[in-house]
XYZ file of C-alpha atoms in Angstrom:
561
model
C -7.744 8.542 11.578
C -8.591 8.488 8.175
C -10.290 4.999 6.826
C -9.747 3.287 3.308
C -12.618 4.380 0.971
C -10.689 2.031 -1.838
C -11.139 -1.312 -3.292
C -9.781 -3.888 -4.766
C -12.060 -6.418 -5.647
C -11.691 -6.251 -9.200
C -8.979 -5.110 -12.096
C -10.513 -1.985 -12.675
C -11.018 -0.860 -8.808
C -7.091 -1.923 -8.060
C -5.763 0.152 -10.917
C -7.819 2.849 -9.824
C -6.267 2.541 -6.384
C -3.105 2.171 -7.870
C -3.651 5.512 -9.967
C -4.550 7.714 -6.887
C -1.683 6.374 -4.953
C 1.004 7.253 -7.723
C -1.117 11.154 -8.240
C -0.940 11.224 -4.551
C 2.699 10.596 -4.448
C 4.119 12.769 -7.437
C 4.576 15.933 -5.595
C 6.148 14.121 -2.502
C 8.941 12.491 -4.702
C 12.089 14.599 -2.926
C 10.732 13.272 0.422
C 10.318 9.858 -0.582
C 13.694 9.284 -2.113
C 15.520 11.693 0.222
C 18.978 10.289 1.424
C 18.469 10.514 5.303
C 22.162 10.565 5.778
C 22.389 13.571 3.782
C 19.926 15.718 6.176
C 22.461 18.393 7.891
C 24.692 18.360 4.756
C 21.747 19.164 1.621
C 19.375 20.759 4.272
C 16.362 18.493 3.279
C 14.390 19.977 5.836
C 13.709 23.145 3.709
C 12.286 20.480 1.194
C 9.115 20.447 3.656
C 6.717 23.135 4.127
C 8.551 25.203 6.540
C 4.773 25.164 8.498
C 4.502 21.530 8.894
C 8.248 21.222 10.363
C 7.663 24.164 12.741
C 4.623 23.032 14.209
C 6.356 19.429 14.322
C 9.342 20.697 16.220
C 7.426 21.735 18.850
C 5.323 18.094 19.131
C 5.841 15.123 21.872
C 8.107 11.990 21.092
C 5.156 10.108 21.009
C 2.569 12.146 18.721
C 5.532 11.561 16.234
C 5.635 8.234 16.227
C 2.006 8.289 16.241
C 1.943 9.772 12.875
C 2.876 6.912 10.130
C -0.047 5.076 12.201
C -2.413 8.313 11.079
C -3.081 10.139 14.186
C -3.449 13.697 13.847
C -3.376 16.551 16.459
C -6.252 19.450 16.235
C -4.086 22.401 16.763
C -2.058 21.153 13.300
C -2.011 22.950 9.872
C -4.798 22.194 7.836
C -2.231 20.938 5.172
C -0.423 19.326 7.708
C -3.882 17.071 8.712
C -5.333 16.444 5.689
C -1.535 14.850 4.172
C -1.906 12.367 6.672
C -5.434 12.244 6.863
C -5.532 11.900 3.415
C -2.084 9.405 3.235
C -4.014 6.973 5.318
C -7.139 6.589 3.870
C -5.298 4.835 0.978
C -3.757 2.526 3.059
C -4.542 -0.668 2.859
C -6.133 -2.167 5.869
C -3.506 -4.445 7.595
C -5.834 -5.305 11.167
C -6.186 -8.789 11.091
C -8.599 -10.278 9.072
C -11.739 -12.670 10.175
C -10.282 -15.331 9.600
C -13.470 -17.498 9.671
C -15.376 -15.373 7.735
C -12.601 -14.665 5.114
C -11.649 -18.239 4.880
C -14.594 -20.524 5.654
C -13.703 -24.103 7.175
C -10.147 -22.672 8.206
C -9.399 -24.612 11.994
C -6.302 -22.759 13.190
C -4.945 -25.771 15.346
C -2.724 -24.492 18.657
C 1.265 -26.210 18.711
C 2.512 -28.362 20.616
C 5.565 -28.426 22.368
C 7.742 -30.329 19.903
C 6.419 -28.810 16.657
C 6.713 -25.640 18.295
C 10.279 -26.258 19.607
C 13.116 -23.125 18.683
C 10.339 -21.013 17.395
C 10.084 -17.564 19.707
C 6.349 -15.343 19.604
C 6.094 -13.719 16.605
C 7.189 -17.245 14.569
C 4.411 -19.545 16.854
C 2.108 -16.713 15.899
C 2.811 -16.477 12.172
C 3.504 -20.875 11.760
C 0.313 -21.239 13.104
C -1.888 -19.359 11.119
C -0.275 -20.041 7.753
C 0.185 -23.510 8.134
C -3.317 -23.346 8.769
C -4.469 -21.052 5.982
C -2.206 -23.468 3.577
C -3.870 -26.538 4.542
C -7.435 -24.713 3.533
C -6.023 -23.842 0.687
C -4.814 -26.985 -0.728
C -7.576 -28.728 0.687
C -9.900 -26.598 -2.037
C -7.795 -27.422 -4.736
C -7.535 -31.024 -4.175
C -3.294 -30.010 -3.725
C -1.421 -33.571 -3.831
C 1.630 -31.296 -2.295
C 2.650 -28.261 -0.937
C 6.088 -26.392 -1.715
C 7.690 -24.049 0.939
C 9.628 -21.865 -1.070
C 12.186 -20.324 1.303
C 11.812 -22.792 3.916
C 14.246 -21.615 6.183
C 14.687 -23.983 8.832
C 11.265 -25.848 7.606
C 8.762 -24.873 10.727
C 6.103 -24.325 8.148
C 6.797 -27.439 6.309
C 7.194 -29.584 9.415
C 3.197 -28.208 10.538
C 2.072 -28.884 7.546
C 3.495 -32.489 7.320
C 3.101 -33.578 10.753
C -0.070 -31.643 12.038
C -2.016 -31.421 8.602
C -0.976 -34.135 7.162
C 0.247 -32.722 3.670
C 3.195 -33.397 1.688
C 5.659 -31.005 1.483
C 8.717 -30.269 -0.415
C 10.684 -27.900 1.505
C 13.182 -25.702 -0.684
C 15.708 -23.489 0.525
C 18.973 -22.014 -0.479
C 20.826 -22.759 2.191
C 22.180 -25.967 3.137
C 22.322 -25.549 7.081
C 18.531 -25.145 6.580
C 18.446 -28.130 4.994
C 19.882 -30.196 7.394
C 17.928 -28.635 10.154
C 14.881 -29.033 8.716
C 15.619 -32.789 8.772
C 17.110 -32.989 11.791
C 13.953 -31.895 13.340
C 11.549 -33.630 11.028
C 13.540 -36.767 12.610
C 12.341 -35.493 16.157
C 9.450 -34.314 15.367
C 8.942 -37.951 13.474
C 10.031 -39.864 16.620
C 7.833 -38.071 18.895
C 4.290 -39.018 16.597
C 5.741 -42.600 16.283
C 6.141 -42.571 19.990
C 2.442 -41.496 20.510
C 1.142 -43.833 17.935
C 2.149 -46.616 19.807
C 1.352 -45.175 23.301
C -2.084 -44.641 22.408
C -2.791 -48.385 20.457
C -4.632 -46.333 18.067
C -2.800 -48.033 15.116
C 0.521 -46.735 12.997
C 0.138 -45.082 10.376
C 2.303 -43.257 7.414
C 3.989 -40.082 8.488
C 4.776 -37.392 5.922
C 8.075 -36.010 6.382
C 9.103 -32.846 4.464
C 11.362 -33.441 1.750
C 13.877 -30.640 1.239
C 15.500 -29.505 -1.452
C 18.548 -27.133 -1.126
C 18.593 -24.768 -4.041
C 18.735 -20.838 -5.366
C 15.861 -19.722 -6.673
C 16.858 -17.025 -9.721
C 14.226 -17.147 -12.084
C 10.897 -18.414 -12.088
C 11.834 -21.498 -14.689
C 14.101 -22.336 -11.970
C 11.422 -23.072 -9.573
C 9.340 -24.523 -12.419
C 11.906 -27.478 -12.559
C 11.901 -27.970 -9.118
C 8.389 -27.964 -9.279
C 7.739 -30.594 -11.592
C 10.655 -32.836 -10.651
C 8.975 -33.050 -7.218
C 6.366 -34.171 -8.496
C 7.616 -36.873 -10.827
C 9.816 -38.061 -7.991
C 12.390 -40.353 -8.141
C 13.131 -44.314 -7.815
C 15.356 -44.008 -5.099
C 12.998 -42.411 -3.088
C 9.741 -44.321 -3.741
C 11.306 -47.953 -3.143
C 11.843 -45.987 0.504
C 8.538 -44.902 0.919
C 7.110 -48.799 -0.754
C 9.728 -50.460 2.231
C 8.233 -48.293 5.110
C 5.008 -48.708 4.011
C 3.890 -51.773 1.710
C -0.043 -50.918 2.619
C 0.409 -47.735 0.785
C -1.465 -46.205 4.017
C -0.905 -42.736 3.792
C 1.831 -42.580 1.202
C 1.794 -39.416 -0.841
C 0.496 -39.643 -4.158
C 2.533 -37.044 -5.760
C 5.869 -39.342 -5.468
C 3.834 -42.909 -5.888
C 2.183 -42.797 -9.457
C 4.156 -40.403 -12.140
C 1.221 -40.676 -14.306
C -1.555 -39.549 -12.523
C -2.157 -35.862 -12.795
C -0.641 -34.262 -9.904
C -1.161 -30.661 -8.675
C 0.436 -28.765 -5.801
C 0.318 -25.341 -3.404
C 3.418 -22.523 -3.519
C 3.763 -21.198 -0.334
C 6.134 -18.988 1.311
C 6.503 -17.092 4.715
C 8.292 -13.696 3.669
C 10.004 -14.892 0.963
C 12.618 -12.117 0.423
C 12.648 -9.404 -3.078
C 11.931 -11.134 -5.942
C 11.719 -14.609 -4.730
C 7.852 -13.572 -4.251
C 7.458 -12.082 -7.396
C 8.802 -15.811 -8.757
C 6.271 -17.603 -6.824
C 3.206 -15.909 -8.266
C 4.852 -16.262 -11.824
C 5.351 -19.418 -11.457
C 1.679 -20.072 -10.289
C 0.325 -18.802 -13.655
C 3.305 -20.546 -15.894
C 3.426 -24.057 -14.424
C -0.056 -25.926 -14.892
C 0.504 -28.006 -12.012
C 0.611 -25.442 -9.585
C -3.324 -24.657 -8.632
C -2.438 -22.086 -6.218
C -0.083 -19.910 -3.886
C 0.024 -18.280 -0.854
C 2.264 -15.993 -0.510
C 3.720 -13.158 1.854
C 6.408 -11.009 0.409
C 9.090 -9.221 2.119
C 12.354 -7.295 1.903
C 10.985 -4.884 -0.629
C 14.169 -3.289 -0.656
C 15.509 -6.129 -2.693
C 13.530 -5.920 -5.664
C 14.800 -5.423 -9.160
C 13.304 -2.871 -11.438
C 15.435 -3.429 -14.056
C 13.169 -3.170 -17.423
C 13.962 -5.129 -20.976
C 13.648 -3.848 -24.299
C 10.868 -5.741 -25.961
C 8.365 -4.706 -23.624
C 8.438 -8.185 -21.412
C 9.734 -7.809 -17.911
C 11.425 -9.942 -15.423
C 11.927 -7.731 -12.592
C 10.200 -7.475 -9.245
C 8.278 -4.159 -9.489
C 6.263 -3.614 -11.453
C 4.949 -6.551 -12.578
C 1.102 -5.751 -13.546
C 0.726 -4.924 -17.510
C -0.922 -1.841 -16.543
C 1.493 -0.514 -14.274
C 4.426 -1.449 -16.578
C 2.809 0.406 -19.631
C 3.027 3.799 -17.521
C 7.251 3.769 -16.826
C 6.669 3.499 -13.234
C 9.997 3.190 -11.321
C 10.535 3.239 -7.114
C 13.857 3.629 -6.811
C 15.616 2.012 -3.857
C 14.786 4.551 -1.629
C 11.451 4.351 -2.235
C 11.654 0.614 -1.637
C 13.483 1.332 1.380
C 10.838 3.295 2.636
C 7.785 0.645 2.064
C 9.874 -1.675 4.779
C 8.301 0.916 6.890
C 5.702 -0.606 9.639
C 3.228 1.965 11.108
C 2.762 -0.508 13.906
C 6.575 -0.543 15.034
C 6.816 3.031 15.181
C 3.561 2.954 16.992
C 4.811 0.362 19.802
C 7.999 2.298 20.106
C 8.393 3.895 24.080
C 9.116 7.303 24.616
C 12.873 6.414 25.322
C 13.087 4.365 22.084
C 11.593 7.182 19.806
C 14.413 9.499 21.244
C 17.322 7.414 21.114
C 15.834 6.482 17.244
C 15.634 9.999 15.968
C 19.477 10.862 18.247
C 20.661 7.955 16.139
C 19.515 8.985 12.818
C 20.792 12.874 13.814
C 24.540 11.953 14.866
C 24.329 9.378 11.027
C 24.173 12.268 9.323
C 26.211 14.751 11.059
C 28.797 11.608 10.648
C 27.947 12.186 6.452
C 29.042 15.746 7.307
C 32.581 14.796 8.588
C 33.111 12.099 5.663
C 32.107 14.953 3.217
C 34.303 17.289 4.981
C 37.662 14.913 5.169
C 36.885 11.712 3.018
C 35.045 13.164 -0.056
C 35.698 10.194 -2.049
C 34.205 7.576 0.496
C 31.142 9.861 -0.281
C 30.852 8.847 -3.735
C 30.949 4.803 -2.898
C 27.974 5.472 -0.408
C 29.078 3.593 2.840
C 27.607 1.662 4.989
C 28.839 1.305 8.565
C 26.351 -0.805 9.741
C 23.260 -0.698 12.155
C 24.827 0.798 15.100
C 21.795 1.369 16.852
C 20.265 -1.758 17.016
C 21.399 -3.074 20.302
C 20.878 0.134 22.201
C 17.636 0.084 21.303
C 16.815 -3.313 22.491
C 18.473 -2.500 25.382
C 16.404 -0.300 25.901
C 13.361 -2.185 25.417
C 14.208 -4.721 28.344
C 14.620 -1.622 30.614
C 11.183 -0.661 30.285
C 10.304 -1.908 33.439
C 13.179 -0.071 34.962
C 11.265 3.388 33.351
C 8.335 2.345 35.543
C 10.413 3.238 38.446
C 11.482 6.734 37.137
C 7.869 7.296 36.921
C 7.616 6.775 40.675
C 10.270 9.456 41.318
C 13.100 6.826 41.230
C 16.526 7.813 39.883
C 18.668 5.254 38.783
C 22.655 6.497 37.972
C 23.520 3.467 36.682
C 25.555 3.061 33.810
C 26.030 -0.022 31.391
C 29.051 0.196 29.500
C 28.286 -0.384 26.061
C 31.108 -2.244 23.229
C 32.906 0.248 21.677
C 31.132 0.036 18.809
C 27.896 0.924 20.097
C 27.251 4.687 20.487
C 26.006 4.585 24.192
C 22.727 6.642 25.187
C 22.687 6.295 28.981
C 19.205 6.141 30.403
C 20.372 8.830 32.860
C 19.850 11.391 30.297
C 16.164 10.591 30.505
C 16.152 10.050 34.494
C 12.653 11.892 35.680
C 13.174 13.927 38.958
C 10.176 14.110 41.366
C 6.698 13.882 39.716
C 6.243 17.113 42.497
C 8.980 18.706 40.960
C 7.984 17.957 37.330
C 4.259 17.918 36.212
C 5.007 17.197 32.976
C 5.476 13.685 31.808
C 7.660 12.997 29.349
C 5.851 12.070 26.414
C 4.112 15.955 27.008
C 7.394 17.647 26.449
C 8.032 18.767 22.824
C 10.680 17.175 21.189
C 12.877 20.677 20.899
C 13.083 21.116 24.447
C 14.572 17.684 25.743
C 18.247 18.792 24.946
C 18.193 20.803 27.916
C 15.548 18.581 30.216
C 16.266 16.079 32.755
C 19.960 17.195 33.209
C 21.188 16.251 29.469
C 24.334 18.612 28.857
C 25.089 19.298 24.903
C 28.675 18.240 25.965
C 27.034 14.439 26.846
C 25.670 14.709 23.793
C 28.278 15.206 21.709
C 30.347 13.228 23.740
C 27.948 10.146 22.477
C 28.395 11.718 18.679
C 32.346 11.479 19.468
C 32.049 8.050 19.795
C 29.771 7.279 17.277
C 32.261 8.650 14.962
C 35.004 7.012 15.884
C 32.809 3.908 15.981
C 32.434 4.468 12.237
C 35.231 5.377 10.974
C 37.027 2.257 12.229
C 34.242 0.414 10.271
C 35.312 1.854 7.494
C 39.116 1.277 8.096
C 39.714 4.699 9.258
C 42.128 6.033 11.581
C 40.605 8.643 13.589
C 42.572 11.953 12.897
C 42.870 15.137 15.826
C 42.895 17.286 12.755
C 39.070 16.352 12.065
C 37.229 18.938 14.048
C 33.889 16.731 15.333
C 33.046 19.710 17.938
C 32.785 21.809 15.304
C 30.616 19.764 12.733
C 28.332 19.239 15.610
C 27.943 22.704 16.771
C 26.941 23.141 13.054
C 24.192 20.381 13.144
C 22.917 20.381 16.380
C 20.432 23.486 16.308
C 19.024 21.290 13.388
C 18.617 18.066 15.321
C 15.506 18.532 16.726
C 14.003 18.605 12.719
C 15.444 15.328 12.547
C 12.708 13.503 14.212
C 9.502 15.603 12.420
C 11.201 14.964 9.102
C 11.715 11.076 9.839
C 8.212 10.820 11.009
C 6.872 12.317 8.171
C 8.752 10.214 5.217
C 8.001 7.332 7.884
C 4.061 7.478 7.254
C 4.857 7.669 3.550
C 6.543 3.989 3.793
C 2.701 2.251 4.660
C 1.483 3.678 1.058
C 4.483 2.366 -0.862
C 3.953 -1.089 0.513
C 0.189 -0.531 -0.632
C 1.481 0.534 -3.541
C 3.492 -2.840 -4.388
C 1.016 -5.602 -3.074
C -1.771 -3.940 -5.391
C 0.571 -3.912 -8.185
C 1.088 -7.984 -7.430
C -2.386 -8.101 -7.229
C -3.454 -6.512 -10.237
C -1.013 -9.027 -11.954
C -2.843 -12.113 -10.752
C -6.801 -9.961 -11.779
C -5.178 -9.063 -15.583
C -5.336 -13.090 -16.198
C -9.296 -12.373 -16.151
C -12.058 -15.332 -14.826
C -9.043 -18.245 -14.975
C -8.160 -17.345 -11.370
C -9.706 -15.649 -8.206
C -7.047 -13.834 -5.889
C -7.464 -10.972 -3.314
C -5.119 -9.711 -0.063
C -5.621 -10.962 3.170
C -3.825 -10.026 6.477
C -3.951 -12.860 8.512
C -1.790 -12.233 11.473
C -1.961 -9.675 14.216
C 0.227 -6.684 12.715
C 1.604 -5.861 16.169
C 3.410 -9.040 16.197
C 4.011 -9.448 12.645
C 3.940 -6.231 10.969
C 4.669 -7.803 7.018
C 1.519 -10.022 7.450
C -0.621 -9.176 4.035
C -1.061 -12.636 2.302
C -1.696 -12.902 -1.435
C -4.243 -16.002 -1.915
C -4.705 -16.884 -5.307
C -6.153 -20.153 -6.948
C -6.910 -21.311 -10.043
C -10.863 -21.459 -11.608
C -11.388 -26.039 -12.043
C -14.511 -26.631 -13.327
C -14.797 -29.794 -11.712
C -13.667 -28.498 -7.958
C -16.293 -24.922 -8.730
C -18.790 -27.453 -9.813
C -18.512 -29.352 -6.927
């Protein structure tokens, strides 16, 4: 696998990085903003060298889903290896940092029970790091507050607040988040109260997040917000004088308007552009001395452009970028949702039902080009209607253990109408006497006609997958529309479906690369007034978005100190 010979330390080495990504990508530009629906009906197959898809026909589930994670096989094209090869080695590096070593005095502190109440895995895992590397953070800038900006339901804020002992303003736009944000800080309030006076050790002020319920659009938006926080209100410091007339503990951004106040943006996968507004809003508003930030939903992004050369859209924002007409597209931004690491933890089963899923989508796009040309044209959605089946799957894996053992199970879930059901009996392994072959061994092409799967079952699933969608889309379904026959047409191509998937799949890594080193190279054009940098600081198997972009302003009096 190949390793990332780029940096990104300074302006100049991120622009060069940038530069070879975007010479890497130009001849790759049909792949990348390919219409995956339209597969069977525009052939997009033939768009790849005819060598590559041949050889990739022929490969295991699993190599395939190895490849957006850069595993190559030796018996490939040359080509064929040194596109990934080649793909990966500008990559940047998302295994978890060292996070002691990156981020020296960081104390990642383990949650308790109540704090960590409602929150499944992959949220323990992610609250507990980046409450953690917030609290660093702030503590180096001297932050009198943090802001969560996209709070959700305020587990960050509450850690932060409770655990660290920082004042937080949580904002969000919705208003259910709002009120369970403080229906938990109550709890979570009650519950250090209660252990206050259990242990004798003396009461002290609590900081409880204060939310604010509000839409982000623009980044002046979030500049008022900013600065109103911090000014505070009457109302809400005679509160804070009642509870507390010591003054123990009370936050100093809400108790003197006059002092000089400063404060942290921070935001767990704050979705499109509400990222892009966060690190705008770091350099525009002087009392923000720093942000932490992890971006998601790429997808959502504007790339609209204005006139007089300024921009307010989401990609790209460097100068340098900008200056060079760079566009995406939304496919492209599509793509960069991409995670090598799902793919990679995908089973055998899951990999097949993915790419059968994908295949009977677009044969569907063949039947609504067929008999509804002009639903075509509005490009419609009929939502994800393999998402279930594939969890499904996933909490069957156990049950695949047994196959394995020369078990064969002929049960058979019913799934809602809705969902196109895969039965795992298509997949049922015979003897392990009988076959010596497991299944992950057997090339891709040849499972149509292993382990007992007729082409009638299969289309039989198609069937209902297209009835499924049409009544999505308000369709009556028709005997006039001849499904057999649109199948019969796409099925010798359905085994490409997979290799071609695969392929644009390990493109997606590089256009997330792509768009955190343009955010980057935003924050390094301001020159010595800020340091900033990319840092992936949680496990990437849990939480596959998990690049962080730390940034903080240059004080002379906190570098001097």
């Amino acid at each position: 696998m190949g390793e990332c010979r780029y940096s990104c330390k300074s302006a100049d080495e991120t622009l060069a990085w940038i530069n070879e990504i975007v010479h890497f990508l130009a001849p790759y530009s049909s792949l990348i903003n390919a219409h995956v629906v339209n597969f069977f009906k525009d052939r997009l197959w033939e768009n790849v060298d005819a060598e590559w898809m041949e050889c990739l026909r022929r490969e295991s589930v699993q190599n395939l889903l190895l490849i957006p994670s850069g595993a190559v096989q030796d018996e490939w094209p040359t080509s064929l290896k040194e596109f990934i090869l080649k793909l990966r080695s500008m990559v940047f590096c998302q295994e978890q940092a060292d996070m002691s070593m990156a981020l020296p005095g960081l104390q990642i502190a383990s949650l308790n029970s109540v704090l960590a109440q409602g929150m499944n895995v992959k949220k323990k895992h992610e609250v507990e790091i980046l409450s953690a590397v917030i609290s660093t953070v702030a503590n180096s800038v001297r932050a009198d507050a943090v802001a969560d900006v996209g709070a959700g339901q305020g587990y960050v804020a509450q850690v932060l607040a409770f655990q660290y002992q920082h004042p937080v303003i949580a904002i969000d736009a919705c208003s259910h988040h709002g009120r369970v944000t403080d229906a938990r800080a109550e709890k979570i309030k009650k519950y250090y109260t209660s252990q206050m006076i259990k242990s004798g050790s003396g009461m002290r002020s609590l900081n409880v997040p204060k939310t604010i319920t509000c839409r982000i659009l623009s980044t002046d938006s979030l500049k008022t917000l900013v600065e109103i926080s911090l000014t505070g209100d009457d109302v809400e410091q005679s509160r804070l004088k009642a509870e507390n007339q010591q003054d123990l503990g009370k936050p100093h951004w809400l108790s003197n308007a006059n002092k000089k106040s400063s404060i942290v943006l921070a935001g767990l996968h704050a979705c499109g552009d509400l990222s892009v507004t966060m690190l705008k809003t770091f350099l525009e508003c002087k009392d923000v001395k720093a942000v932490v930030s992890l971006g998601c939903c790429y997808n959502l992004l504007s790339e609209e452009r204005i006139e007089d050369g300024e921009s307010q859209c989401g990609f790209p924002m460097s100068h340098a970028v900008r200056s060079t007409s760079l566009s995406l597209g939304k496919r492209a931004r599509d793509l960069a949702c991409q995670s090598a690491e799902r793919w990679r933890s995908l089973d055998m089963h899951a990999g097949i039902h993915n790419f059968e899923l994908h295949a009977f989508r677009a044969a569907f796009q063949m039947v609504l080009s067929k008999y509804y040309p002009e639903i075509v044209t509005s490009t419609p959605s009929i939502g994800r209607k393999g998402k279930a089946l594939r969890r499904r799957h996933q909490r069957r894996s156990a049950e695949s253990q047994l196959h394995l053992k020369g078990s064969t199970c002929h049960s058979r879930q019913k799934c809602p109408p809705e969902v196109p059901s895969v039965s795992e009996t298509d997949w049922t392994l015979g003897s392990i006497s009988e076959i010596q072959t497991l299944p992950s061994e057997i090339p891709y092409s040849e499972r149509a006609g292993y382990e007992g799967t007729k082409s009638d079952d299969t289309f039989l699933h198609f069937e209902n997958f297209c009835r499924s969608g049409l009544s999505h889309l308000g369709i009556k379904h028709s005997q006039d529309i001849n499904l057999q026959g649109i199948w019969k047409e796409a099925e010798p191509f359905a085994d490409l479906v997979g290799p071609y998937w695969s392929l644009r799949a390990a493109l997606g890594p590089l256009l997330e690369t792509l768009i955190l080193l343009d955010r980057l190279l935003f924050l390094q054009e301001q020159g010595s007034a800020l340091e900033a940098c990319l840092l992936p600081i949680f496990d990437p198997n849990i939480s596959p978005r998990n690049v962080a972009i730390i940034a903080k302003k240059i004080d002379k009096d906190i570098r001097s100190s």
